[in-house]
Structures are given as C-alpha cells and as structure tokens.
Amino acid sequence: MTGSLRRHLPGSTGSLLPAALLALAASFAAAPAHADACADIAKQLASQIDGLKVNFTAANITYLKHPAARELSIGCRGKDYSTELYAKTDRKMKPEFFNLVGAATALIFTVPKDDATTGTSRCLKRMGILRGNTITMRYRRLNLECTRTRTEASITVRRGKDE
C-alpha cells in the first residue's frame, strides 16, 4: 500500500529536504547582524549627554563614565525587567548628579525629561532619618529604588517587562 502511494506523489521527498535546508541557510546568511540593545542605548546616551563615555560591556551590562557619578551602568534583559539604569555618587549629592540621572532616565525609558528628573530627585531626596536609608517608589510607570550608606547614595531605575 505504501509503495503505491510513494509512486503517485509528485516529486520526491529526497530532493525536498536539501532544498529546504538550502533555503534556511540562505535566510540566515541574508539576515543582518543585530547589535546589543544596551550598547545601542549607551552609544545614544554618550552622544546626547555631555561628559558621558562608554567604558565597557560585560554580561548584558554596559558600564559608563561621567564626572558626576562614581558608578553608572545600563543593564538589559533581567528576569523581571527589560532595561535598568544604576547610578551611584557621594552621599552628598550634587545638582549635576540629579541632571545626569534625569537625562539618562528620560532617554532610556522615553519619558519627558522633566518627569524623569522629578521622579529620580524625589526618590533620592526622600532618604533620611524619618523614611530610612532605602526608598522604593513608583513614578510614571518606572520602579525607583534609592539606597544610601555612610559614604554613598545610589539609585536604580527599572521598567517591568510587561509595561
């Protein structure tokens, strides 16, 4: 029964498999290479913020340099978030740090710069004797977490994957 079915099929399945593999290989060869999203965001930030330089990339985290921050990095593709901005400075924060974090947040998460600066500065300024050294808040669909120690203060800005 199967022998008679094979004789009546148009074309041979033996020639179909190599043709399919050849077409698949051609589609992968023609596809352009995509760069890392974090590296693209970092280059865009470096071109739009004065004094910001891309340092290096390791394990989905791109490290940046700026005179107003001790540490500055962009992380991509975490378990619960798509993109994350981390910035650290001295405990006594300067206005340049607020401007840097606000501008970077606005560019990364595509929110207005005024809103980004307002949200990040609210989080950083709330830390103190009454509210404690760790503040977690939500502002304009951004998750902000600010912490401080005796010598430094840091902020982490995230947006969830589902937003």
Coordinates of C-alpha atoms in Angstrom, one line a residue:
M1 CA 0.0 0.0 0.0
T2 CA 2.7 2.5 0.9
G3 CA 4.7 1.6 -2.1
S4 CA 1.9 2.6 -4.4
L5 CA 1.4 5.9 -2.6
R6 CA 5.0 6.8 -3.0
R7 CA 4.9 6.3 -6.7
H8 CA 1.9 8.6 -7.1
L9 CA 3.3 11.6 -5.1
P10 CA 4.5 14.4 -7.4
G11 CA 8.2 15.0 -6.8
S12 CA 10.5 13.1 -4.5
T13 CA 10.8 13.9 -0.7
G14 CA 14.5 13.2 -1.1
S15 CA 15.0 16.3 -3.1
L16 CA 12.8 18.4 -0.9
L17 CA 14.9 18.2 2.2
P18 CA 18.2 19.6 0.7
A19 CA 16.2 22.4 -0.9
A20 CA 14.6 23.3 2.4
L21 CA 18.0 23.3 4.2
L22 CA 19.5 25.4 1.4
A23 CA 16.6 28.0 1.7
L24 CA 17.0 28.1 5.5
A25 CA 20.8 28.6 5.3
A26 CA 20.2 31.4 2.8
S27 CA 17.7 33.2 5.0
F28 CA 20.2 33.2 7.9
A29 CA 23.0 34.4 5.7
A30 CA 20.9 37.3 4.4
A31 CA 19.7 38.4 7.8
P32 CA 21.7 41.4 9.1
A33 CA 23.6 41.1 12.4
H34 CA 21.8 42.9 15.3
A35 CA 23.9 44.7 17.9
D36 CA 23.2 44.5 21.6
A37 CA 20.4 46.8 22.7
C38 CA 22.3 48.0 25.8
A39 CA 25.3 49.0 23.6
D40 CA 23.0 50.9 21.3
I41 CA 21.3 52.8 24.2
A42 CA 24.8 53.5 25.7
K43 CA 26.0 55.0 22.4
Q44 CA 22.9 57.1 22.2
L45 CA 23.4 58.4 25.7
A46 CA 27.1 59.2 25.1
S47 CA 26.2 61.2 22.1
Q48 CA 23.5 63.2 23.8
I49 CA 24.9 63.8 27.3
D50 CA 28.0 65.9 27.7
G51 CA 30.9 64.2 29.5
L52 CA 29.4 60.7 29.3
K53 CA 31.6 57.9 27.9
V54 CA 31.0 54.3 27.3
N55 CA 33.5 52.3 29.3
F56 CA 33.0 48.5 28.6
T57 CA 30.3 45.8 28.3
A58 CA 30.2 42.6 30.3
A59 CA 27.3 40.1 30.9
N60 CA 24.5 42.3 29.5
I61 CA 25.6 45.3 31.5
T62 CA 27.2 48.4 29.8
Y63 CA 29.3 50.5 32.2
L64 CA 29.6 54.2 31.6
K65 CA 31.7 57.0 32.9
H66 CA 30.7 60.5 34.0
P67 CA 32.3 63.1 36.3
A68 CA 29.1 63.5 38.4
A69 CA 28.8 59.8 39.2
R70 CA 31.0 57.2 40.9
E71 CA 29.4 54.3 39.0
L72 CA 26.9 54.4 36.1
S73 CA 25.6 51.3 34.2
I74 CA 22.8 50.1 32.0
G75 CA 21.6 46.6 32.3
C76 CA 19.4 44.7 29.9
R77 CA 17.2 41.6 30.0
G78 CA 16.8 40.7 33.6
K79 CA 14.3 38.2 34.9
D80 CA 11.7 40.8 35.9
Y81 CA 12.8 43.9 33.9
S82 CA 13.8 44.7 30.4
T83 CA 16.2 47.7 31.0
E84 CA 17.8 49.0 34.2
L85 CA 19.8 52.2 35.0
Y86 CA 22.1 52.2 38.0
A87 CA 23.9 55.3 39.3
K88 CA 26.0 55.8 42.4
T89 CA 27.5 59.0 43.8
D90 CA 28.7 60.5 47.1
R91 CA 26.2 60.7 50.0
K92 CA 26.1 64.5 49.5
M93 CA 24.5 64.6 46.1
K94 CA 25.2 67.5 43.7
P95 CA 22.8 69.0 41.2
E96 CA 24.9 67.6 38.3
F97 CA 24.1 64.1 39.5
F98 CA 20.3 64.8 39.5
N99 CA 20.6 66.2 36.0
L100 CA 22.6 63.2 34.8
V101 CA 20.2 60.6 36.2
G102 CA 17.2 62.6 35.0
A103 CA 18.5 62.9 31.4
A104 CA 19.7 59.3 31.2
T105 CA 16.3 58.1 32.5
A106 CA 14.4 60.2 30.0
L107 CA 16.5 58.9 27.1
I108 CA 16.4 55.2 28.1
F109 CA 12.8 54.9 29.1
T110 CA 11.4 57.5 26.7
V111 CA 9.7 59.7 29.2
P112 CA 9.8 63.6 29.3
K113 CA 13.0 64.9 30.9
D114 CA 11.1 67.0 33.5
D115 CA 9.1 63.9 34.7
A116 CA 12.3 61.8 34.8
T117 CA 14.2 64.4 36.8
T118 CA 11.3 65.0 39.2
G119 CA 10.9 61.3 39.9
T120 CA 14.5 60.5 40.4
S121 CA 15.2 63.5 42.6
R122 CA 12.1 62.7 44.7
C123 CA 13.4 59.3 45.4
L124 CA 16.9 60.5 46.2
K125 CA 15.7 63.3 48.4
R126 CA 13.3 61.1 50.4
M127 CA 16.1 59.2 52.1
G128 CA 16.8 60.4 55.6
I129 CA 16.1 60.0 59.3
L130 CA 12.3 59.7 59.0
R131 CA 12.0 57.4 56.0
G132 CA 15.1 55.4 56.3
N133 CA 18.1 54.6 54.0
T134 CA 16.2 52.6 51.4
I135 CA 13.3 54.1 49.4
T136 CA 11.2 52.1 46.9
M137 CA 8.7 54.1 44.9
R138 CA 6.9 54.1 41.6
Y139 CA 6.7 57.1 39.4
R140 CA 5.3 57.3 35.8
R141 CA 5.5 53.6 35.3
L142 CA 9.1 53.4 36.5
N143 CA 10.2 51.5 39.5
L144 CA 12.7 53.5 41.5
E145 CA 14.9 52.2 44.3
C146 CA 17.2 54.5 46.2
T147 CA 19.7 53.4 48.9
R148 CA 22.4 55.1 50.8
T149 CA 25.2 54.2 53.1
R150 CA 27.5 56.3 55.2
T151 CA 29.6 57.4 52.2
E152 CA 27.5 57.0 49.1
A153 CA 24.0 57.0 47.6
S154 CA 22.6 55.1 44.7
I155 CA 19.5 54.9 42.5
T156 CA 18.2 52.0 40.4
V157 CA 15.5 52.8 37.8
R158 CA 13.7 49.9 36.1
R159 CA 10.6 49.4 34.0
G160 CA 8.9 46.0 34.1
K161 CA 8.8 43.7 31.1
D162 CA 5.0 43.9 30.8
E163 CA 4.9 47.7 30.6

